[in-house]
Structure formats: C-alpha cells, structure tokens
PDB file of C-alpha atoms and ligand atoms in Angstrom:
ATOM      1  CA  MET E   1      62.190 -20.431  18.862  1.00  0.00           C
ATOM      2  CA  LYS E   2      61.780 -17.524  16.786  1.00  0.00           C
ATOM      3  CA  LYS E   3      58.133 -19.158  15.564  1.00  0.00           C
ATOM      4  CA  LEU E   4      57.270 -19.710  19.148  1.00  0.00           C
ATOM      5  CA  ILE E   5      57.850 -16.101  19.751  1.00  0.00           C
ATOM      6  CA  THR E   6      55.781 -15.278  16.935  1.00  0.00           C
ATOM      7  CA  ALA E   7      52.898 -17.257  17.551  1.00  0.00           C
ATOM      8  CA  ILE E   8      52.973 -15.631  21.335  1.00  0.00           C
ATOM      9  CA  LEU E   9      52.921 -12.240  19.858  1.00  0.00           C
ATOM     10  CA  PHE E  10      50.075 -13.313  17.718  1.00  0.00           C
ATOM     11  CA  LEU E  11      47.915 -14.565  20.366  1.00  0.00           C
ATOM     12  CA  LEU E  12      48.371 -11.691  22.789  1.00  0.00           C
ATOM     13  CA  PRO E  13      46.271  -9.215  21.467  1.00  0.00           C
ATOM     14  CA  VAL E  14      43.186 -11.538  21.319  1.00  0.00           C
ATOM     15  CA  SER E  15      43.548 -12.671  24.773  1.00  0.00           C
ATOM     16  CA  ALA E  16      43.793  -8.823  25.911  1.00  0.00           C
ATOM     17  CA  PHE E  17      40.869  -8.305  24.064  1.00  0.00           C
ATOM     18  CA  ALA E  18      39.082 -11.097  25.333  1.00  0.00           C
ATOM     19  CA  ALA E  19      39.871 -10.144  28.783  1.00  0.00           C
ATOM     20  CA  GLY E  20      39.541  -6.526  28.271  1.00  0.00           C
ATOM     21  CA  GLY E  21      36.425  -4.460  26.313  1.00  0.00           C
ATOM     22  CA  GLY E  22      36.232  -1.929  28.347  1.00  0.00           C
ATOM     23  CA  THR E  23      35.606  -2.343  32.216  1.00  0.00           C
ATOM     24  CA  THR E  24      31.872  -2.593  33.659  1.00  0.00           C
ATOM     25  CA  TYR E  25      31.117  -1.954  37.073  1.00  0.00           C
ATOM     26  CA  PRO E  26      30.496  -3.775  39.344  1.00  0.00           C
ATOM     27  CA  ASN E  27      33.558  -5.954  38.687  1.00  0.00           C
ATOM     28  CA  ASP E  28      34.034  -8.042  41.884  1.00  0.00           C
ATOM     29  CA  PRO E  29      36.179 -11.018  41.300  1.00  0.00           C
ATOM     30  CA  ALA E  30      33.707 -14.120  41.319  1.00  0.00           C
ATOM     31  CA  ASN E  31      36.231 -16.455  43.194  1.00  0.00           C
ATOM     32  CA  ILE E  32      34.530 -20.033  41.943  1.00  0.00           C
ATOM     33  CA  ASP E  33      36.139 -22.916  43.438  1.00  0.00           C
ATOM     34  CA  LEU E  34      36.005 -26.226  40.919  1.00  0.00           C
ATOM     35  CA  SER E  35      37.155 -28.463  43.540  1.00  0.00           C
ATOM     36  CA  ASP E  36      34.112 -27.696  45.325  1.00  0.00           C
ATOM     37  CA  LYS E  37      31.326 -30.431  44.285  1.00  0.00           C
ATOM     38  CA  THR E  38      28.520 -28.708  46.588  1.00  0.00           C
ATOM     39  CA  SER E  39      29.058 -25.266  45.138  1.00  0.00           C
ATOM     40  CA  LEU E  40      28.694 -26.952  41.189  1.00  0.00           C
ATOM     41  CA  GLN E  41      25.815 -29.218  42.275  1.00  0.00           C
ATOM     42  CA  ASN E  42      23.715 -26.025  43.757  1.00  0.00           C
ATOM     43  CA  GLY E  43      25.121 -24.074  40.453  1.00  0.00           C
ATOM     44  CA  ALA E  44      23.481 -27.055  38.421  1.00  0.00           C
ATOM     45  CA  LYS E  45      20.147 -26.822  40.374  1.00  0.00           C
ATOM     46  CA  LEU E  46      19.912 -23.299  39.881  1.00  0.00           C
ATOM     47  CA  TYR E  47      20.756 -23.381  36.444  1.00  0.00           C
ATOM     48  CA  VAL E  48      17.667 -25.645  35.738  1.00  0.00           C
ATOM     49  CA  ASN E  49      15.348 -24.080  37.680  1.00  0.00           C
ATOM     50  CA  TYR E  50      16.041 -20.454  36.547  1.00  0.00           C
ATOM     51  CA  CYS E  51      17.881 -20.545  33.325  1.00  0.00           C
ATOM     52  CA  LEU E  52      17.394 -23.824  31.132  1.00  0.00           C
ATOM     53  CA  GLY E  53      13.911 -22.499  30.285  1.00  0.00           C
ATOM     54  CA  CYS E  54      15.431 -19.624  27.981  1.00  0.00           C
ATOM     55  CA  HIS E  55      19.200 -21.006  27.492  1.00  0.00           C
ATOM     56  CA  SER E  56      20.284 -24.139  26.443  1.00  0.00           C
ATOM     57  CA  MET E  57      23.207 -25.755  26.896  1.00  0.00           C
ATOM     58  CA  GLU E  58      23.853 -27.767  23.796  1.00  0.00           C
ATOM     59  CA  TYR E  59      27.226 -29.139  24.722  1.00  0.00           C
ATOM     60  CA  VAL E  60      26.154 -30.269  28.079  1.00  0.00           C
ATOM     61  CA  ARG E  61      24.615 -34.002  28.962  1.00  0.00           C
ATOM     62  CA  TYR E  62      22.990 -34.785  31.937  1.00  0.00           C
ATOM     63  CA  SER E  63      24.718 -37.989  32.109  1.00  0.00           C
ATOM     64  CA  ARG E  64      28.552 -35.813  32.263  1.00  0.00           C
ATOM     65  CA  ILE E  65      27.180 -33.605  34.579  1.00  0.00           C
ATOM     66  CA  ALA E  66      26.537 -36.859  36.797  1.00  0.00           C
ATOM     67  CA  GLN E  67      29.609 -38.231  36.265  1.00  0.00           C
ATOM     68  CA  ASP E  68      31.543 -35.003  37.134  1.00  0.00           C
ATOM     69  CA  LEU E  69      29.866 -33.517  40.076  1.00  0.00           C
ATOM     70  CA  GLU E  70      29.410 -36.478  41.479  1.00  0.00           C
ATOM     71  CA  ILE E  71      25.326 -36.633  41.614  1.00  0.00           C
ATOM     72  CA  PRO E  72      23.409 -40.296  41.595  1.00  0.00           C
ATOM     73  CA  GLU E  73      21.769 -40.654  38.558  1.00  0.00           C
ATOM     74  CA  GLU E  74      18.326 -41.152  39.854  1.00  0.00           C
ATOM     75  CA  GLN E  75      18.851 -37.841  41.833  1.00  0.00           C
ATOM     76  CA  VAL E  76      19.437 -36.154  38.083  1.00  0.00           C
ATOM     77  CA  MET E  77      16.434 -37.693  36.729  1.00  0.00           C
ATOM     78  CA  ASN E  78      14.285 -36.376  39.884  1.00  0.00           C
ATOM     79  CA  ASN E  79      15.795 -33.006  40.177  1.00  0.00           C
ATOM     80  CA  LEU E  80      17.557 -31.827  37.445  1.00  0.00           C
ATOM     81  CA  VAL E  81      16.116 -33.278  33.954  1.00  0.00           C
ATOM     82  CA  LEU E  82      12.786 -31.750  32.999  1.00  0.00           C
ATOM     83  CA  GLY E  83       9.901 -33.017  30.870  1.00  0.00           C
ATOM     84  CA  ASP E  84      10.845 -36.202  28.576  1.00  0.00           C
ATOM     85  CA  GLN E  85      14.156 -35.781  28.685  1.00  0.00           C
ATOM     86  CA  LYS E  86      16.676 -38.536  28.836  1.00  0.00           C
ATOM     87  CA  PHE E  87      19.425 -39.106  31.261  1.00  0.00           C
ATOM     88  CA  GLY E  88      21.848 -38.795  28.116  1.00  0.00           C
ATOM     89  CA  ASP E  89      20.329 -36.113  26.430  1.00  0.00           C
ATOM     90  CA  THR E  90      22.044 -32.603  26.152  1.00  0.00           C
ATOM     91  CA  MET E  91      20.266 -29.705  28.005  1.00  0.00           C
ATOM     92  CA  ASP E  92      18.093 -28.381  25.902  1.00  0.00           C
ATOM     93  CA  LYS E  93      15.660 -25.276  26.906  1.00  0.00           C
ATOM     94  CA  SER E  94      12.323 -25.704  27.263  1.00  0.00           C
ATOM     95  CA  MET E  95      11.003 -22.432  25.237  1.00  0.00           C
ATOM     96  CA  ASP E  96      10.444 -22.365  21.371  1.00  0.00           C
ATOM     97  CA  SER E  97      13.081 -19.884  19.611  1.00  0.00           C
ATOM     98  CA  ASP E  98      10.454 -18.615  17.558  1.00  0.00           C
ATOM     99  CA  LEU E  99       8.191 -17.559  20.689  1.00  0.00           C
ATOM    100  CA  ALA E 100      11.372 -16.764  22.385  1.00  0.00           C
ATOM    101  CA  LYS E 101      12.573 -14.196  19.458  1.00  0.00           C
ATOM    102  CA  LYS E 102       8.925 -12.660  19.425  1.00  0.00           C
ATOM    103  CA  TRP E 103       9.187 -12.235  23.288  1.00  0.00           C
ATOM    104  CA  PHE E 104      12.236 -10.910  23.743  1.00  0.00           C
ATOM    105  CA  GLY E 105      13.378  -9.771  20.575  1.00  0.00           C
ATOM    106  CA  VAL E 106      16.422 -12.148  20.320  1.00  0.00           C
ATOM    107  CA  ASP E 107      16.795 -15.887  20.877  1.00  0.00           C
ATOM    108  CA  PRO E 108      18.460 -16.354  24.229  1.00  0.00           C
ATOM    109  CA  LEU E 109      21.949 -17.652  23.330  1.00  0.00           C
ATOM    110  CA  ASP E 110      23.203 -21.115  24.642  1.00  0.00           C
ATOM    111  CA  LEU E 111      25.367 -20.857  27.501  1.00  0.00           C
ATOM    112  CA  SER E 112      27.196 -23.855  27.674  1.00  0.00           C
ATOM    113  CA  LEU E 113      30.477 -21.672  27.188  1.00  0.00           C
ATOM    114  CA  ALA E 114      29.439 -18.164  28.382  1.00  0.00           C
ATOM    115  CA  ALA E 115      31.309 -18.441  30.984  1.00  0.00           C
ATOM    116  CA  ARG E 116      34.649 -18.429  28.686  1.00  0.00           C
ATOM    117  CA  VAL E 117      33.019 -16.092  26.035  1.00  0.00           C
ATOM    118  CA  ARG E 118      32.726 -13.496  28.555  1.00  0.00           C
ATOM    119  CA  GLY E 119      34.389 -14.706  31.648  1.00  0.00           C
ATOM    120  CA  GLU E 120      33.743 -15.844  35.107  1.00  0.00           C
ATOM    121  CA  ASP E 121      33.746 -12.185  36.352  1.00  0.00           C
ATOM    122  CA  TRP E 122      31.466 -10.778  33.636  1.00  0.00           C
ATOM    123  CA  VAL E 123      29.022 -13.722  34.239  1.00  0.00           C
ATOM    124  CA  TYR E 124      29.277 -13.336  38.145  1.00  0.00           C
ATOM    125  CA  ASN E 125      28.714  -9.571  38.043  1.00  0.00           C
ATOM    126  CA  TYR E 126      26.156  -9.494  35.141  1.00  0.00           C
ATOM    127  CA  LEU E 127      23.665 -11.352  37.618  1.00  0.00           C
ATOM    128  CA  ARG E 128      23.960  -9.465  40.474  1.00  0.00           C
ATOM    129  CA  SER E 129      23.538  -6.066  38.407  1.00  0.00           C
ATOM    130  CA  PHE E 130      19.814  -5.810  37.350  1.00  0.00           C
ATOM    131  CA  TYR E 131      18.477  -2.414  38.786  1.00  0.00           C
ATOM    132  CA  VAL E 132      14.850  -0.985  38.496  1.00  0.00           C
ATOM    133  CA  ASP E 133      14.645   1.312  35.284  1.00  0.00           C
ATOM    134  CA  PRO E 134      10.934   1.903  34.146  1.00  0.00           C
ATOM    135  CA  SER E 135      12.103   2.692  30.992  1.00  0.00           C
ATOM    136  CA  ARG E 136      12.613  -0.931  30.011  1.00  0.00           C
ATOM    137  CA  PRO E 137       9.961  -3.563  28.547  1.00  0.00           C
ATOM    138  CA  PHE E 138      10.817  -5.710  31.653  1.00  0.00           C
ATOM    139  CA  GLY E 139      11.081  -2.891  34.025  1.00  0.00           C
ATOM    140  CA  VAL E 140      14.609  -3.672  34.473  1.00  0.00           C
ATOM    141  CA  ASN E 141      18.312  -2.454  33.254  1.00  0.00           C
ATOM    142  CA  ASN E 142      21.883  -3.711  33.977  1.00  0.00           C
ATOM    143  CA  THR E 143      25.012  -1.686  34.433  1.00  0.00           C
ATOM    144  CA  VAL E 144      27.198  -4.593  33.493  1.00  0.00           C
ATOM    145  CA  PHE E 145      25.210  -5.298  30.109  1.00  0.00           C
ATOM    146  CA  PRO E 146      23.341  -1.738  29.329  1.00  0.00           C
ATOM    147  CA  GLU E 147      19.630  -2.166  27.773  1.00  0.00           C
ATOM    148  CA  VAL E 148      19.602  -5.836  28.615  1.00  0.00           C
ATOM    149  CA  GLY E 149      16.990  -7.791  26.782  1.00  0.00           C
ATOM    150  CA  MET E 150      16.264 -10.167  29.807  1.00  0.00           C
ATOM    151  CA  PRO E 151      14.023 -10.002  32.452  1.00  0.00           C
ATOM    152  CA  HIS E 152      15.467  -9.732  36.044  1.00  0.00           C
ATOM    153  CA  ILE E 153      14.758 -13.822  36.409  1.00  0.00           C
ATOM    154  CA  LEU E 154      16.408 -13.896  39.609  1.00  0.00           C
ATOM    155  CA  ALA E 155      14.411 -10.860  41.279  1.00  0.00           C
ATOM    156  CA  ASP E 156      12.550 -13.399  43.849  1.00  0.00           C
ATOM    157  CA  LEU E 157      15.667 -14.178  45.420  1.00  0.00           C
ATOM    158  CA  GLN E 158      17.392 -11.035  45.290  1.00  0.00           C
ATOM    159  CA  GLY E 159      14.987  -8.233  45.985  1.00  0.00           C
ATOM    160  CA  LEU E 160      14.972  -5.020  43.731  1.00  0.00           C
ATOM    161  CA  GLN E 161      17.787  -2.774  43.628  1.00  0.00           C
ATOM    162  CA  ALA E 162      18.201   0.900  42.133  1.00  0.00           C
ATOM    163  CA  LYS E 163      20.995   2.904  41.333  1.00  0.00           C
ATOM    164  CA  SER E 164      22.119   4.929  44.328  1.00  0.00           C
ATOM    165  CA  ASP E 165      22.351   8.927  44.465  1.00  0.00           C
ATOM    166  CA  GLU E 166      26.491   8.363  44.594  1.00  0.00           C
ATOM    167  CA  LEU E 167      26.010   6.582  41.622  1.00  0.00           C
ATOM    168  CA  LEU E 168      23.966   8.674  39.251  1.00  0.00           C
ATOM    169  CA  SER E 169      25.821  11.658  40.381  1.00  0.00           C
ATOM    170  CA  VAL E 170      28.934   9.988  39.197  1.00  0.00           C
ATOM    171  CA  GLU E 171      27.445   8.949  36.279  1.00  0.00           C
ATOM    172  CA  GLU E 172      25.896  12.469  35.615  1.00  0.00           C
ATOM    173  CA  GLN E 173      29.555  13.921  35.890  1.00  0.00           C
ATOM    174  CA  ILE E 174      30.820  11.658  33.198  1.00  0.00           C
ATOM    175  CA  ALA E 175      28.314  12.267  30.829  1.00  0.00           C
ATOM    176  CA  GLU E 176      28.652  16.232  31.141  1.00  0.00           C
ATOM    177  CA  ALA E 177      32.452  15.555  30.747  1.00  0.00           C
ATOM    178  CA  LYS E 178      31.730  13.583  27.360  1.00  0.00           C
ATOM    179  CA  ALA E 179      29.352  16.027  26.017  1.00  0.00           C
ATOM    180  CA  VAL E 180      32.001  18.301  26.488  1.00  0.00           C
ATOM    181  CA  LEU E 181      34.723  16.243  24.734  1.00  0.00           C
ATOM    182  CA  ASN E 182      32.470  15.355  21.765  1.00  0.00           C
ATOM    183  CA  ASP E 183      31.578  19.051  21.414  1.00  0.00           C
ATOM    184  CA  SER E 184      33.448  20.485  18.341  1.00  0.00           C
ATOM    185  CA  GLU E 185      33.050  24.120  19.580  1.00  0.00           C
ATOM    186  CA  ALA E 186      34.472  23.478  22.933  1.00  0.00           C
ATOM    187  CA  SER E 187      37.851  25.158  23.668  1.00  0.00           C
ATOM    188  CA  GLU E 188      41.347  23.502  24.401  1.00  0.00           C
ATOM    189  CA  GLU E 189      40.901  24.535  27.845  1.00  0.00           C
ATOM    190  CA  ALA E 190      37.610  23.336  28.643  1.00  0.00           C
ATOM    191  CA  LYS E 191      38.194  20.046  26.663  1.00  0.00           C
ATOM    192  CA  ALA E 192      41.315  19.590  29.056  1.00  0.00           C
ATOM    193  CA  ALA E 193      39.233  20.455  32.401  1.00  0.00           C
ATOM    194  CA  ALA E 194      36.502  17.866  31.028  1.00  0.00           C
ATOM    195  CA  GLU E 195      39.070  14.925  30.188  1.00  0.00           C
ATOM    196  CA  GLU E 196      40.191  15.497  33.805  1.00  0.00           C
ATOM    197  CA  LYS E 197      36.920  15.701  35.266  1.00  0.00           C
ATOM    198  CA  GLN E 198      36.176  12.529  33.412  1.00  0.00           C
ATOM    199  CA  HIS E 199      38.985  10.917  35.037  1.00  0.00           C
ATOM    200  CA  GLU E 200      38.136  12.034  38.495  1.00  0.00           C
ATOM    201  CA  ALA E 201      34.819  10.560  38.060  1.00  0.00           C
ATOM    202  CA  GLU E 202      35.851   7.561  36.608  1.00  0.00           C
ATOM    203  CA  ALA E 203      38.001   6.734  39.759  1.00  0.00           C
ATOM    204  CA  ALA E 204      34.998   7.500  41.655  1.00  0.00           C
ATOM    205  CA  MET E 205      33.158   5.003  39.838  1.00  0.00           C
ATOM    206  CA  ALA E 206      35.741   2.525  40.733  1.00  0.00           C
ATOM    207  CA  LYS E 207      35.444   3.387  44.095  1.00  0.00           C
ATOM    208  CA  LEU E 208      31.793   2.999  44.597  1.00  0.00           C
ATOM    209  CA  ALA E 209      31.808  -0.225  42.647  1.00  0.00           C
ATOM    210  CA  ALA E 210      34.769  -1.472  45.094  1.00  0.00           C
ATOM    211  CA  GLU E 211      32.613  -0.585  48.379  1.00  0.00           C
ATOM    212  CA  GLY E 212      29.505  -1.864  47.238  1.00  0.00           C
ATOM    213  CA  LYS E 213      27.475   1.342  46.854  1.00  0.00           C
ATOM    214  CA  MET E 214      26.383   1.410  43.467  1.00  0.00           C
ATOM    215  CA  PHE E 215      22.803   0.365  44.438  1.00  0.00           C
ATOM    216  CA  VAL E 216      20.623   0.601  47.235  1.00  0.00           C
ATOM    217  CA  GLN E 217      17.950  -2.041  48.003  1.00  0.00           C
ATOM    218  CA  ILE E 218      14.526  -1.009  47.456  1.00  0.00           C
ATOM    219  CA  LYS E 219      12.357  -4.792  47.603  1.00  0.00           C
ATOM    220  CA  GLU E 220      13.804  -7.454  49.957  1.00  0.00           C
ATOM    221  CA  GLY E 221      14.240 -10.949  48.252  1.00  0.00           C
ATOM    222  CA  GLN E 222      14.363 -14.400  49.897  1.00  0.00           C
ATOM    223  CA  MET E 223      17.830 -14.315  50.031  1.00  0.00           C
ATOM    224  CA  THR E 224      20.369 -11.651  51.901  1.00  0.00           C
ATOM    225  CA  PRO E 225      22.598  -9.941  50.030  1.00  0.00           C
ATOM    226  CA  GLU E 226      25.354 -12.130  51.099  1.00  0.00           C
ATOM    227  CA  GLU E 227      23.425 -15.537  50.338  1.00  0.00           C
ATOM    228  CA  TYR E 228      22.528 -14.203  46.805  1.00  0.00           C
ATOM    229  CA  ASP E 229      26.173 -13.341  46.283  1.00  0.00           C
ATOM    230  CA  GLU E 230      27.036 -16.828  47.266  1.00  0.00           C
ATOM    231  CA  ASN E 231      24.236 -18.488  45.488  1.00  0.00           C
ATOM    232  CA  ILE E 232      25.382 -16.467  42.139  1.00  0.00           C
ATOM    233  CA  ARG E 233      28.897 -17.773  42.694  1.00  0.00           C
ATOM    234  CA  ASP E 234      28.240 -21.284  42.656  1.00  0.00           C
ATOM    235  CA  LEU E 235      25.942 -20.601  39.517  1.00  0.00           C
ATOM    236  CA  THR E 236      28.761 -19.238  37.915  1.00  0.00           C
ATOM    237  CA  ALA E 237      31.154 -22.178  38.681  1.00  0.00           C
ATOM    238  CA  PHE E 238      28.647 -24.468  37.051  1.00  0.00           C
ATOM    239  CA  MET E 239      28.728 -22.147  34.240  1.00  0.00           C
ATOM    240  CA  ALA E 240      32.816 -22.458  33.923  1.00  0.00           C
ATOM    241  CA  TYR E 241      32.412 -25.715  34.352  1.00  0.00           C
ATOM    242  CA  THR E 242      30.148 -26.228  31.526  1.00  0.00           C
ATOM    243  CA  ALA E 243      32.523 -24.167  29.233  1.00  0.00           C
ATOM    244  CA  ASN E 244      35.755 -26.039  30.421  1.00  0.00           C
ATOM    245  CA  PRO E 245      34.459 -29.410  31.165  1.00  0.00           C
ATOM    246  CA  VAL E 246      38.076 -31.152  30.943  1.00  0.00           C
ATOM    247  CA  LYS E 247      39.240 -28.370  33.715  1.00  0.00           C
ATOM    248  CA  LEU E 248      38.070 -30.746  36.606  1.00  0.00           C
ATOM    249  CA  GLU E 249      39.402 -33.842  34.591  1.00  0.00           C
ATOM    250  CA  SER E 250      42.745 -32.027  34.207  1.00  0.00           C
ATOM    251  CA  LYS E 251      43.175 -31.140  37.917  1.00  0.00           C
ATOM    252  CA  ARG E 252      42.606 -35.032  38.964  1.00  0.00           C
ATOM    253  CA  MET E 253      44.740 -36.032  35.791  1.00  0.00           C
ATOM    254  CA  GLY E 254      47.430 -33.818  37.082  1.00  0.00           C
ATOM    255  CA  VAL E 255      47.620 -35.184  40.682  1.00  0.00           C
ATOM    256  CA  TRP E 256      48.265 -38.731  38.952  1.00  0.00           C
ATOM    257  CA  VAL E 257      51.062 -36.974  36.587  1.00  0.00           C
ATOM    258  CA  LEU E 258      52.773 -35.642  39.611  1.00  0.00           C
ATOM    259  CA  LEU E 259      52.798 -38.916  41.446  1.00  0.00           C
ATOM    260  CA  PHE E 260      53.867 -40.738  38.628  1.00  0.00           C
ATOM    261  CA  LEU E 261      56.829 -38.033  37.852  1.00  0.00           C
ATOM    262  CA  PHE E 262      57.828 -38.343  41.959  1.00  0.00           C
ATOM    263  CA  VAL E 263      57.946 -42.122  41.379  1.00  0.00           C
ATOM    264  CA  LEU E 264      60.020 -41.889  38.579  1.00  0.00           C
ATOM    265  CA  LEU E 265      62.475 -39.560  40.426  1.00  0.00           C
ATOM    266  CA  ILE E 266      63.164 -42.134  42.868  1.00  0.00           C
ATOM    267  CA  PHE E 267      63.700 -44.678  40.413  1.00  0.00           C
ATOM    268  CA  ALA E 268      66.064 -42.242  38.286  1.00  0.00           C
ATOM    269  CA  TYR E 269      68.060 -41.395  41.374  1.00  0.00           C
ATOM    270  CA  PHE E 270      68.616 -44.799  42.215  1.00  0.00           C
ATOM    271  CA  LEU E 271      69.565 -45.804  38.987  1.00  0.00           C
ATOM    272  CA  LYS E 272      72.001 -43.118  38.764  1.00  0.00           C
ATOM    273  CA  LYS E 273      73.624 -44.286  41.796  1.00  0.00           C
ATOM    274  CA  GLU E 274      74.112 -47.719  40.655  1.00  0.00           C
ATOM    275  CA  PHE E 275      75.706 -46.315  37.253  1.00  0.00           C
ATOM    276  CA  TRP E 276      78.186 -44.134  38.951  1.00  0.00           C
ATOM    277  CA  LYS E 277      79.013 -46.718  41.888  1.00  0.00           C
ATOM    278  CA  ASP E 278      81.958 -48.496  39.786  1.00  0.00           C
ATOM    279  CA  ILE E 279      83.369 -45.042  37.933  1.00  0.00           C
ATOM    280  CA  HIS E 280      85.246 -43.301  41.083  1.00  0.00           C
TER     281      HIS E 280
HETATM  282  C1  HEC M   1      12.710 -15.391  30.282  1.00  0.00           C
HETATM  283  C2  HEC M   1      14.242 -15.799  29.506  1.00  0.00           C
HETATM  284  C3  HEC M   1      15.194 -15.582  30.119  1.00  0.00           C
HETATM  285  C4  HEC M   1      15.784 -16.493  31.161  1.00  0.00           C
HETATM  286  C5  HEC M   1      14.650 -17.446  32.415  1.00  0.00           C
HETATM  287  C6  HEC M   1      16.927 -16.109  31.652  1.00  0.00           C
HETATM  288  N1  HEC M   1      17.635 -15.552  30.591  1.00  0.00           N
HETATM  289 FE1  HEC M   1      19.434 -15.007  30.057  1.00  0.00          FE
HETATM  290  N2  HEC M   1      18.898 -13.661  28.778  1.00  0.00           N
HETATM  291  C7  HEC M   1      17.682 -14.003  27.957  1.00  0.00           C
HETATM  292  C8  HEC M   1      17.801 -13.192  26.994  1.00  0.00           C
HETATM  293  C9  HEC M   1      16.336 -12.837  25.983  1.00  0.00           C
HETATM  294  C10 HEC M   1      19.102 -12.495  26.793  1.00  0.00           C
HETATM  295  C11 HEC M   1      19.692 -11.518  25.605  1.00  0.00           C
HETATM  296  C12 HEC M   1      19.356 -10.310  25.999  1.00  0.00           C
HETATM  297  C13 HEC M   1      19.981  -9.307  24.862  1.00  0.00           C
HETATM  298  O1  HEC M   1      20.917  -9.729  24.042  1.00  0.00           O
HETATM  299  O2  HEC M   1      19.761  -8.079  25.509  1.00  0.00           O
HETATM  300  C14 HEC M   1      19.862 -12.913  27.819  1.00  0.00           C
HETATM  301  C15 HEC M   1      21.159 -12.809  27.914  1.00  0.00           C
HETATM  302  C16 HEC M   1      21.971 -13.566  28.486  1.00  0.00           C
HETATM  303  C17 HEC M   1      22.990 -13.609  29.146  1.00  0.00           C
HETATM  304  C18 HEC M   1      24.182 -12.515  28.355  1.00  0.00           C
HETATM  305  C19 HEC M   1      24.376 -13.470  27.082  1.00  0.00           C
HETATM  306  C20 HEC M   1      25.752 -12.715  25.799  1.00  0.00           C
HETATM  307  O3  HEC M   1      26.863 -13.324  25.907  1.00  0.00           O
HETATM  308  O4  HEC M   1      25.450 -11.895  25.533  1.00  0.00           O
HETATM  309  C21 HEC M   1      23.495 -14.424  29.848  1.00  0.00           C
HETATM  310  C22 HEC M   1      25.161 -14.644  30.379  1.00  0.00           C
HETATM  311  C23 HEC M   1      22.318 -14.708  30.636  1.00  0.00           C
HETATM  312  N3  HEC M   1      21.427 -14.466  29.944  1.00  0.00           N
HETATM  313  C24 HEC M   1      22.399 -15.599  31.675  1.00  0.00           C
HETATM  314  C25 HEC M   1      21.087 -16.290  32.415  1.00  0.00           C
HETATM  315  C26 HEC M   1      21.202 -17.138  33.592  1.00  0.00           C
HETATM  316  C27 HEC M   1      22.514 -17.515  34.369  1.00  0.00           C
HETATM  317  C28 HEC M   1      20.004 -17.246  33.605  1.00  0.00           C
HETATM  318  C29 HEC M   1      19.446 -18.004  34.889  1.00  0.00           C
HETATM  319  C30 HEC M   1      19.683 -17.506  36.033  1.00  0.00           C
HETATM  320  C31 HEC M   1      19.056 -16.661  32.925  1.00  0.00           C
HETATM  321  N4  HEC M   1      19.927 -15.880  31.600  1.00  0.00           N
HETATM  322  C32 HEC M   1      17.545 -16.808  32.461  1.00  0.00           C
HETATM  323  C33 HEC M   1      16.681 -14.252  28.281  1.00  0.00           C
HETATM  324  C34 HEC M   1      16.281 -15.089  29.629  1.00  0.00           C
END
C-alpha cells in the first residue's frame, strides 16, 4: 500500500506538468467523440489532404486505419494513400526532411502522438489560432504557439483572422505590468499595483477567450467559423485516435467485459443459493 501511494505521489507532478505548462488562449474544450466514426473518417481525410505533406505518422498504418475506422480497403487506397505507398505501409510524409529544414528552419514533427504529447485541447485551439502578423516569415503567427514556424495551411478553409482591438489592449496592459514587475528600480507600491493590474488583465484575457472575442475575421474562408471548428474537431479526434489507437479497442472490449461480468454474477447468485439451500 505504501509503495502504491509513493508511486502515485511520484507520478502526480508529471501529470500536472503535462496538463499545465501555462495557460494559452483560446482554450476551448475540443469535445471530441472517439466513438463517432464519421468524425474520425473526416479527420483522416483532412489529415491526408492538408498535413501529411509535411508531418508523417510513423506509428500509423493505412491498413489499421481502414480496420479501426471501418473504411473499405478500396476507399482507403483511392482517397487516403498517396503516391506509390501501399495499403500496409505507415503514413510517410511526402516532403523531404532536408528540404523542409531549409524552408522552415525545422523538420516538421511526426504527429502520430501529438495529441497525447500536447493534449487534445491544445491541438484543437492551435489549429484555430493562426492570425495575421506581417512580421513573421509566412505572414501569420499563433496565440497558442507564439512565433510558430508553420504556415497557416488551412487558411483557404478558415479565411484569415486578426487580433481584435480588445485583445491588443489586454496584451498591452499585461506587457506594461510585466515591465514594471521586471524593473529593479520600481518601488514596492508600484510593483504591488502592477501585480494587481496583471491579474485583472489576465482575467480579462480569459473572458475574451471564453466569449470568442480574441480575433476578428478579415477574410472569409470556404467554411463558416462553425463549420471550420467542426472540421478541426474531427481532425483533432483523428489525431487523438492515432495517439492512442487502443482506446477504440478498449471501449469495444469494455462492453464485452461488462457483459461477461454480468453473466458471471447471475451464475454466482444461483450457485450461492444452491450452496446455502441445505444449511439453514
Ligand atoms: C508546409 C508544411 C506543413 C504543413 C502542411 C503542416 N505543418 Fe504543422 N508544422 C510545420 C512546421 C514547420 C512546424 C514546426 C513549427 C515550429 O517548431 O515553429 C509545425 C508544427 C506543428 C505542430 C506543433 C508540433 C509541436 O508539438 O511542436 C502541430 C500540432 C502541427 N504542426 C499540426 C499540423 C496539422 C494538424 C497540419 C494539417 C492541418 C499541419 N500541421 C500541416 C509545417 C507544416
């Protein structure tokens, strides 16, 4: 028992770290549904069309996707498998790593496990938070991943958004407060006031995010904001599935285990009755 408690205590800070790491905004819940096959299938299609060019999924085989997401082999071959890849192959990216390094400064990561490493909500919000920033190499930046090196691949679908005036003003307040807090010559009173101001501004930021007022649309995309969010939810669901494929399996198994236990319970009940019959 003691050992178990020690083990749990040992693991706690790790999981806390994985979940936290400072709040980024927006932080809307992804609300994915892994039992929704249509959502996962749409996510797989989006991934292949928009992400696989740069991000491989080394741990994922097309054949496994076909089986888990219930897509016939023929459809997988026609719609998901690109180039000369085969049904049993893992999902390789089409871009050459050296070329990618030259273009982006980094080789885009393999994303098989991204939804587990970063968290589903992080991925969901990241893909919705590109905004126009002319100072960046690709003309966009990201509030969830500042100074990101990835272009806004889904700009055709989402359109373009810019930071709202409210967000800019809150960010300015936070920056001003931080400047005072970092200033070694500032008085104690000034620091206390700055700390207060920072808290207020952070609360205002959380409110803006919750109300969906961080960005304003400056160019329409092919999708409405609602459609875009829905598709990003599907894409995130697909990535959550690849990060943990056994989750689908364990759900299926879980039902059978429960059924088995139920049947066992009935037998145990009658067995007990049989045993105690003659004892009274
Ligand atoms: C043109 C190449 C390219 C395409 C296409 C692309 N990305 Fe990226 N992506 C990058 C690069 C480069 C980075 C690294 C950014 C950095 O480190 O600054 C990145 C980073 C990421 C990250 C963060 C990884 C991490 O944990 O640091 C995620 C998540 C991601 N991309 C998801 C996607 C998804 C989902 C798609 C498809 C909708 C996609 N990317 C399409 C180039 C691309």
